Short mmCIF file of C-alpha atoms and ligand atoms in Angstrom, two decimals:
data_model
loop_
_atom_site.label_atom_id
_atom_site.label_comp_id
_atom_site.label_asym_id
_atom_site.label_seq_id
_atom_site.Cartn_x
_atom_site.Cartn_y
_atom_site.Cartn_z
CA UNK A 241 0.00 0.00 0.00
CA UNK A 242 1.54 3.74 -1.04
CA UNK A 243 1.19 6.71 1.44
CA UNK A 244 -1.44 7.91 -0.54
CA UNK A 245 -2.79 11.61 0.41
CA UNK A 246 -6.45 10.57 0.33
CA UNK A 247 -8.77 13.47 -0.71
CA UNK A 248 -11.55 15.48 1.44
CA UNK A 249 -15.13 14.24 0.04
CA UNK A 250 -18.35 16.25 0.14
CA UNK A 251 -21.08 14.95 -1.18
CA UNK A 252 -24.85 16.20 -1.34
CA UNK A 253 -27.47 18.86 -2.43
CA UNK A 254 -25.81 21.95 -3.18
CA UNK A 255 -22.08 21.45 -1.79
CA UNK A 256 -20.56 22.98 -5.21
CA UNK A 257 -21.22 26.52 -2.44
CA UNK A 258 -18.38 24.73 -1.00
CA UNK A 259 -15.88 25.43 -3.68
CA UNK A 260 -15.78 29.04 -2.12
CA UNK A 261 -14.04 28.12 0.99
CA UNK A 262 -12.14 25.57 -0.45
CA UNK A 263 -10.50 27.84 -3.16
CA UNK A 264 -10.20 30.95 -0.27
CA UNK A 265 -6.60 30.64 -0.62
CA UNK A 266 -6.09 30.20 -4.32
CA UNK A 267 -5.24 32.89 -6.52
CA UNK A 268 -6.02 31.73 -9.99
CA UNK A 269 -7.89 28.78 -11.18
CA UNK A 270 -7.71 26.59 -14.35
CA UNK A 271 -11.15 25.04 -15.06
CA UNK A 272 -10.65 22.34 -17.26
CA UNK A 273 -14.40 21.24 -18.66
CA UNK A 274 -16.34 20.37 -22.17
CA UNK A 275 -17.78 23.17 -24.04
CA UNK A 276 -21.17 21.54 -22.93
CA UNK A 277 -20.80 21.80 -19.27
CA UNK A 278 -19.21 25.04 -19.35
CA UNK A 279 -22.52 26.58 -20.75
CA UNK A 280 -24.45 24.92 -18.29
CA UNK A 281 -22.35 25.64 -15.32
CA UNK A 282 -19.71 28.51 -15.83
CA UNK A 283 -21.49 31.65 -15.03
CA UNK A 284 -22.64 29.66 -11.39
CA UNK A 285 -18.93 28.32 -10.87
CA UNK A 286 -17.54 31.94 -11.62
CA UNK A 287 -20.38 33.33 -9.27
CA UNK A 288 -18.84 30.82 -6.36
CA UNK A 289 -15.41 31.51 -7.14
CA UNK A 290 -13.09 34.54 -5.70
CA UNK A 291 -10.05 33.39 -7.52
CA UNK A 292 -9.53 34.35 -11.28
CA UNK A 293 -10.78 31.62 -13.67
CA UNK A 294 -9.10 30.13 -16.65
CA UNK A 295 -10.88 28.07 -18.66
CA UNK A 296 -9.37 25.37 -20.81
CA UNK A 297 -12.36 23.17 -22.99
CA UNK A 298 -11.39 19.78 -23.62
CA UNK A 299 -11.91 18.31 -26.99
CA UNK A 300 -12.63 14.93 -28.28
CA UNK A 301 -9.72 12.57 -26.75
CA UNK A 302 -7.48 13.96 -23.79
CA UNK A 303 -4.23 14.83 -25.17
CA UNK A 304 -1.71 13.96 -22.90
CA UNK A 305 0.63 17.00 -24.34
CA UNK A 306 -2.51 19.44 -23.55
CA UNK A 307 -0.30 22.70 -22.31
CA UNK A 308 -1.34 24.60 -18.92
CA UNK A 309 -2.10 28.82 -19.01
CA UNK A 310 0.23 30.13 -16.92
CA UNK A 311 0.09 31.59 -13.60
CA UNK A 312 -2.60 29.36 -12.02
CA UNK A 313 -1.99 27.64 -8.47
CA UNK A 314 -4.58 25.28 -8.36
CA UNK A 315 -6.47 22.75 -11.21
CA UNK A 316 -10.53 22.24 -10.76
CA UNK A 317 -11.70 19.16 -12.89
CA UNK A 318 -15.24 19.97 -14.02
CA UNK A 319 -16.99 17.43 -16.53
CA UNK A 320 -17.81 13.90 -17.11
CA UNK A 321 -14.85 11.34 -17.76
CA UNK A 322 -12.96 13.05 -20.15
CA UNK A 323 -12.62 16.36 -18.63
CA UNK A 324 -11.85 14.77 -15.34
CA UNK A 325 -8.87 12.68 -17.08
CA UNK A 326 -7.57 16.14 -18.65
CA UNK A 327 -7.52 17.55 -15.54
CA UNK A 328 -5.60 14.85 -13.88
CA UNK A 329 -3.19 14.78 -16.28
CA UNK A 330 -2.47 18.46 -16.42
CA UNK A 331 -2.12 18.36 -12.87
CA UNK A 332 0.67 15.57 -12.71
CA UNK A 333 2.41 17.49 -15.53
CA UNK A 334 2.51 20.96 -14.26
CA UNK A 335 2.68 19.71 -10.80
CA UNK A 336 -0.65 21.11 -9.37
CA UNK A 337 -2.94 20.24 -7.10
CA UNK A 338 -6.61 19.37 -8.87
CA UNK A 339 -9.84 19.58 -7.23
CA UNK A 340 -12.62 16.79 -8.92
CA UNK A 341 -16.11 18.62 -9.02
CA UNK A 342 -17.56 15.54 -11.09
CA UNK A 343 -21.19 16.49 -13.33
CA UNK A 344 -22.15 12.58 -13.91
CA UNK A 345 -21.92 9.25 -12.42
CA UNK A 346 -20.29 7.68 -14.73
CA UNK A 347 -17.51 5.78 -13.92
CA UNK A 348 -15.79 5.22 -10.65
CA UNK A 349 -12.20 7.56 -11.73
CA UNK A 350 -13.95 10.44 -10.20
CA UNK A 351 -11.71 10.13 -7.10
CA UNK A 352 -9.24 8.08 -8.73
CA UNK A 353 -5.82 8.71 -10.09
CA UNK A 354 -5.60 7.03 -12.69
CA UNK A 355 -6.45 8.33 -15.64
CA UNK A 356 -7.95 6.93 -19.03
CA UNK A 357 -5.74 8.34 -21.97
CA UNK A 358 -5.85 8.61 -25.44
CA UNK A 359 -2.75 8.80 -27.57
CA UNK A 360 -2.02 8.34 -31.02
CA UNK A 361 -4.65 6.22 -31.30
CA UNK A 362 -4.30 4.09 -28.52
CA UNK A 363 -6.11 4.28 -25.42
CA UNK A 364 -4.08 3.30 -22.18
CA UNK A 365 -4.54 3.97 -18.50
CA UNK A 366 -1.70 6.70 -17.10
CA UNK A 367 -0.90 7.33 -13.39
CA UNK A 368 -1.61 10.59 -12.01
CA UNK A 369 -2.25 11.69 -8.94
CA UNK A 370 -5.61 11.73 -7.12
CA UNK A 371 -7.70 15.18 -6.53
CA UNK A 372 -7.03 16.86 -3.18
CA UNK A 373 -11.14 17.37 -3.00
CA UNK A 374 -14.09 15.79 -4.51
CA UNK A 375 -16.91 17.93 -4.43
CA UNK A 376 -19.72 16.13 -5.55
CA UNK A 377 -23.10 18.37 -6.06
CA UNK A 378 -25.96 15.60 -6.21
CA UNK A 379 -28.17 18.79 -7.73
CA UNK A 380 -25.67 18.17 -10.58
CA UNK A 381 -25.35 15.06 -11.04
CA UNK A 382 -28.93 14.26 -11.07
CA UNK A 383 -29.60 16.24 -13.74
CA UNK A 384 -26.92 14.46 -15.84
CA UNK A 385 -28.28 12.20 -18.73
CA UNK A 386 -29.69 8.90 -17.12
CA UNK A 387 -27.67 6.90 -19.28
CA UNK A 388 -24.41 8.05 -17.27
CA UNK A 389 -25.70 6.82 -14.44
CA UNK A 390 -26.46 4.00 -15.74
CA UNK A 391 -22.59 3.09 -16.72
CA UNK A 392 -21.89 4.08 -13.28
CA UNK A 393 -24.13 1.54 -11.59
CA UNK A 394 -22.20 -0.55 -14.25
CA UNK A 395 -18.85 0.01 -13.00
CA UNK A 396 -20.17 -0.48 -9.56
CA UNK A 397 -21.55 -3.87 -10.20
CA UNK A 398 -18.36 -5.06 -12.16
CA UNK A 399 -16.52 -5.46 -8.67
CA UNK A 400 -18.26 -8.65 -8.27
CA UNK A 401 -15.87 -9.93 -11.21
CA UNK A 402 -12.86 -7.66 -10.55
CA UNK A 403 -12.66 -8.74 -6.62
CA UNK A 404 -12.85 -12.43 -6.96
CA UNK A 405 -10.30 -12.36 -9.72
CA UNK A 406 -8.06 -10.07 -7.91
CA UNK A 407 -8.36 -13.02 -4.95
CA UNK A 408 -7.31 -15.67 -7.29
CA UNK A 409 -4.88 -13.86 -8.76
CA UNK A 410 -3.34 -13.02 -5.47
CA UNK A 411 -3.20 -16.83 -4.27
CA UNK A 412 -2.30 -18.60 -7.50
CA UNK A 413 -0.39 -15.97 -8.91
CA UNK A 414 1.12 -14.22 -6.41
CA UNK A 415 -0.07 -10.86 -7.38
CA UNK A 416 0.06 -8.15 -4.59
CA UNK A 417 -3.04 -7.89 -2.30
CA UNK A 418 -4.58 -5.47 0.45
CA UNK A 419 -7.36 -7.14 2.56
CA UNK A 420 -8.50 -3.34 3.81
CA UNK A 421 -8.47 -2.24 0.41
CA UNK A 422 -10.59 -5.67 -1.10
CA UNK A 423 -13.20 -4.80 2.00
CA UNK A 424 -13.31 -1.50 0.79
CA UNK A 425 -14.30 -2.14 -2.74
CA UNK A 426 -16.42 -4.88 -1.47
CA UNK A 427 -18.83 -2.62 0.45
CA UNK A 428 -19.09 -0.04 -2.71
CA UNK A 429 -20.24 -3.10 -4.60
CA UNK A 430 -22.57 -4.17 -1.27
CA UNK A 431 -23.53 -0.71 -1.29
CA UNK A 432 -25.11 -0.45 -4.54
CA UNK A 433 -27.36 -3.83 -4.60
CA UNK A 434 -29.24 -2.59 -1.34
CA UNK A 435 -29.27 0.89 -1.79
CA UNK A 436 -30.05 2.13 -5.50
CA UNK A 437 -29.96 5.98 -4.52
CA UNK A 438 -27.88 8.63 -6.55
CA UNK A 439 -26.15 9.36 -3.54
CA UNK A 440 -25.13 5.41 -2.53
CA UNK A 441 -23.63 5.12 -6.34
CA UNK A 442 -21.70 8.58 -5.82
CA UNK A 443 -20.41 7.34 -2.37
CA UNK A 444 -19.55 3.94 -4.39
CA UNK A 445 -17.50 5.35 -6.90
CA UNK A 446 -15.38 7.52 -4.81
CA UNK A 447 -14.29 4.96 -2.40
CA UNK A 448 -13.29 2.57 -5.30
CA UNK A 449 -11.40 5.65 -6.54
CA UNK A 450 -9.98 6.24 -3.42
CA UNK A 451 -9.14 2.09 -3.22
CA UNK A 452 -6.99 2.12 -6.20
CA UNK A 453 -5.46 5.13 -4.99
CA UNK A 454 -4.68 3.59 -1.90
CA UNK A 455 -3.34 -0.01 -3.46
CA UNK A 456 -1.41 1.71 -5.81
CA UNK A 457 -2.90 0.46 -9.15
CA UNK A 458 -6.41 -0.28 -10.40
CA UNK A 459 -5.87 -3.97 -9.98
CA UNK A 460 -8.92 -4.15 -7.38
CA UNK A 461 -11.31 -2.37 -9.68
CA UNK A 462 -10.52 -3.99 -12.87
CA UNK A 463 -9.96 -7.69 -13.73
CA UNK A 464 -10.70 -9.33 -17.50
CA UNK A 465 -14.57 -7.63 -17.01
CA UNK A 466 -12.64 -4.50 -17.89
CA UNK A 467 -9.97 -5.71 -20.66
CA UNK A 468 -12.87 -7.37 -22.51
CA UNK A 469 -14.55 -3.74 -22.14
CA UNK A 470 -11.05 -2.57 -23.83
CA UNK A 471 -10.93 -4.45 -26.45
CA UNK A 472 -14.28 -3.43 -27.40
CA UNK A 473 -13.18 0.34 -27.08
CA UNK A 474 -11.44 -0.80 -30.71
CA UNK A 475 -14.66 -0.24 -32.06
CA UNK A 476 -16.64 1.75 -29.42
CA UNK A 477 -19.58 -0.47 -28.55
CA UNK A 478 -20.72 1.79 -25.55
CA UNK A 479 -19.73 3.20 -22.39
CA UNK A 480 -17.26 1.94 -19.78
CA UNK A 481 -19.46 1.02 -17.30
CA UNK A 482 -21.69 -0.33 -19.38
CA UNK A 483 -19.09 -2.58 -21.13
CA UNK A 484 -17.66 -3.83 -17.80
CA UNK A 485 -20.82 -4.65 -16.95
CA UNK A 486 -21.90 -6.41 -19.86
CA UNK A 487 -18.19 -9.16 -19.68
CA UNK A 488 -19.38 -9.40 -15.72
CA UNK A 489 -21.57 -12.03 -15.41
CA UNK A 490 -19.39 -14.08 -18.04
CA UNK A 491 -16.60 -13.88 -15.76
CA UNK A 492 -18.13 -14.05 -12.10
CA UNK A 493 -19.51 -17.11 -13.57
CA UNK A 494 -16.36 -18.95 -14.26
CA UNK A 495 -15.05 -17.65 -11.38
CA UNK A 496 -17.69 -19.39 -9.22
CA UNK A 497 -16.60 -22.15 -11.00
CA UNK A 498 -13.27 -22.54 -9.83
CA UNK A 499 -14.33 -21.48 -6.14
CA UNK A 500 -14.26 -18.08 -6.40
CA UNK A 501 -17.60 -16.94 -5.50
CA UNK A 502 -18.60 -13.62 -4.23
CA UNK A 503 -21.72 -12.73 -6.13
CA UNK A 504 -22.55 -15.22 -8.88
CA UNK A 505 -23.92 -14.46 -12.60
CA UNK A 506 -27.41 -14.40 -11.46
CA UNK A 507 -27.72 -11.72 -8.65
CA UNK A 508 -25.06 -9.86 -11.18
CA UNK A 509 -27.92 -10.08 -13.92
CA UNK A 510 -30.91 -9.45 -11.85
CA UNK A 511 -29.32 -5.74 -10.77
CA UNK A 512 -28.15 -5.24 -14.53
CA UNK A 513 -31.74 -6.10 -15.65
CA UNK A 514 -33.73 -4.18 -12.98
CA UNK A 515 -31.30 -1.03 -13.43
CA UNK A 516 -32.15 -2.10 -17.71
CA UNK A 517 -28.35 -2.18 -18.23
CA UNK A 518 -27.99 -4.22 -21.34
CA UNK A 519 -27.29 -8.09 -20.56
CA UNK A 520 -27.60 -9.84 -24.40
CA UNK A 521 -25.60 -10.17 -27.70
CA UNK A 522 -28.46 -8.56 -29.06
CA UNK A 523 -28.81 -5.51 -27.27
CA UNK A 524 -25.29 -4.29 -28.06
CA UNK A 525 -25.35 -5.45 -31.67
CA UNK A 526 -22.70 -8.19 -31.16
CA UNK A 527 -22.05 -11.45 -32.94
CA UNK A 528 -21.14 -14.08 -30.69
CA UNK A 529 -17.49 -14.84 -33.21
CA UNK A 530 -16.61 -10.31 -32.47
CA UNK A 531 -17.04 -10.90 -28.79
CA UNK A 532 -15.28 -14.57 -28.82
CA UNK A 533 -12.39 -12.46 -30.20
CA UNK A 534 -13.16 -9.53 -27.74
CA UNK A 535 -12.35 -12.13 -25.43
CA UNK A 536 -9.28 -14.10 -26.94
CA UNK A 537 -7.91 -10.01 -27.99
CA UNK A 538 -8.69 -9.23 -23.38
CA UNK A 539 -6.61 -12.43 -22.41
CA UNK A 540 -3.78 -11.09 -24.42
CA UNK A 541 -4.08 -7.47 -22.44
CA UNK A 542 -4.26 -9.03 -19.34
CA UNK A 543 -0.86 -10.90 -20.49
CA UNK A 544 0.92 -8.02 -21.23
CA UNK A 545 -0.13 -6.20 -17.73
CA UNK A 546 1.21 -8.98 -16.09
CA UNK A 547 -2.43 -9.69 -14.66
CA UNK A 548 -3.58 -13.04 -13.99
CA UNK A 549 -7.03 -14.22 -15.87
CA UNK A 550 -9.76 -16.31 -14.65
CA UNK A 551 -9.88 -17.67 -18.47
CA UNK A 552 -5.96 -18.38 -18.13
CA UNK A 553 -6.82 -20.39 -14.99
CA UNK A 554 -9.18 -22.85 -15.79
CA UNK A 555 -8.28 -22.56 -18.94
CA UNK A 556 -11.51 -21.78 -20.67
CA UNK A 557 -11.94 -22.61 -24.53
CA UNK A 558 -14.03 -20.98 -27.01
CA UNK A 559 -16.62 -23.56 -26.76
CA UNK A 560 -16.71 -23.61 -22.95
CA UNK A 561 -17.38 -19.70 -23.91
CA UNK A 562 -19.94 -20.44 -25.75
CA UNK A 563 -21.93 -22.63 -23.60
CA UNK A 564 -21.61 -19.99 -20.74
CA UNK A 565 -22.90 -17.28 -23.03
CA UNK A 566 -26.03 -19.27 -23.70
CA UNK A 567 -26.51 -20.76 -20.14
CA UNK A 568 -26.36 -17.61 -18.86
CA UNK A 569 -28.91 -15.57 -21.04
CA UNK A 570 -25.98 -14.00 -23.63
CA UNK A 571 -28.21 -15.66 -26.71
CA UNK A 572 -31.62 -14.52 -24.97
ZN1 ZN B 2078 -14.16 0.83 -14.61
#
């Protein structure tokens, strides 16, 4: 576990006021946010805010190269994913401190440092550093398209996989483990099948943010669930969290299988179908032979990262694949 600095978290109705106090000793602040937000949000950020504002608008793909104005002491993340990524990266190259004022549930980097990176074409996750505040306005966030929150809950219920496999990676591969840090994650994903608030997902995300912050790598929160999500991203199926979700009951189900059980396929499938997250071939417009080689394309990702795979355990074959996928309701 790394001496992580682990960030103040406010959370509720209204707490974007906050950002007053917070900032009280900042000079100048760069706001780094889509054009989108920043016409929804600017003029009440700027009314909040004593400290000059910079704005920088993100485009399409964070460039990890983006350059910083100059003269600002202090970095305020204000967006979805991508603008939250920018603004982690800008703050591990100029050195900054970053604030994380997240506008959707989406995804659970919101408190995380790690951020999701495009680059020449290739998408890869780079190390940053985590925000010294998340100040997450529920007001906000609500009004956020529902979809959002929908890959959120899906990121959220993808712990089921990435936990177990962590577990059996840890004992049959030796791969570095953190019992606090598993509990943590644990009670995000708990969290979120009894409670199905705004607020309880929020809550969620941030502490599996702060848990990979904590362990030192996202190893916790992402298992093959998330490289089979990746190598979809070749041809951008859908979002994150609803990808991970999607590869989740495939894996938890194998991973039952070879004694790793902490939530099975089913209860994994019930909460994807009652929050209507998509659970068949169908319903993301995928033949069974793309995500056979989503699969075979994950494996090899997981290889390279050094990360141990429930499919390179058993070891599963393409027609054990395929009988899972229609056992479980894939073909449905
Ligand atoms: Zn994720």
């Amino acid at each position: 576990m790394t001496g992580a600095h682990l960030p103040r978290v406010l959370i509720g109705d209204g707490v974007l006021s906050e950002l007053q106090g917070i900032l009280a000793d900042y000079r100048s602040v760069i706001i780094v946010t889509d054009p989108v937000v920043r016409s929804l949000y600017g003029s009440t950020i700027e009314s909040i805010i004593d400290a000059t504002t910079q704005w920088v608008l993100v485009p399409e793909g964070v460039d990890v190269n983006q350059t910083l104005p100059s003269g600002a002491d202090i970095i305020l993340g204000l967006g979805g994913g991508r603008s939250i990524d920018a603004a982690k990266l800008m703050a591990r190259n100029s050195g900054l401190d970053w604030i994380s004022v997240p506008t959707a549930a989406s995804h659970d980097g919101i408190a995380s440092d790690v951020a999701s990176v495009q680059h020449n074409g290739y998408r890869y996750s780079a190390r940053c550093k985590g925000p010294i505040v998340v100040v997450a306005d529920l007001k906000m966030i609500a009004s956020a398209p529902k979809k959002l929150r929908l890959a959120g809950m899906g990121d959220i219920l993808s712990k089921a996989s990435s936990l177990a496999e962590w577990q059996l990676a840890h004992e049959h591969h030796g791969e570095p483990f953190d019992q606090h840090v598993y509990d943590l994650v644990l009670s995000a994903l708990d969290s979120v099948l009894n409670d199905s608030s705004l607020e309880t997902l929020v809550r969620a995300e941030v502490h599996a943010g702060i848990a990979m912050q904590m362990f030192g790598s996202s190893r916790p929160c992402s298992g093959t669930e998330h490289a089979i999500s990746h190598a979809m991203d070749r041809r951008g199926v859908e979002l994150h969290g609803i990808q991970v979700a999607f590869a989740t009951p495939l894996c938890t189900y194998f991973l039952s299988e070879s004694g790793y059980h902490l939530y099975g396929p089913q209860p994994v499938r019930e909460a994807m179908r009652a929050h209507g997250l998509p659970t068949t071939l169908e319903d993301l417009s995928l033949s069974e032979s793309t995500f056979l080689d989503d699969i075979h394309h994950a494996l090899a990702l997981m290889k390279r990262r050094g990360r141990y795979s429930i499919l390179e355990h058993l070891p599963v074959t393409d027609s054990q694949v395929q009988k899972a996928l229609a056992m479980l309701g894939y073909l449905d």
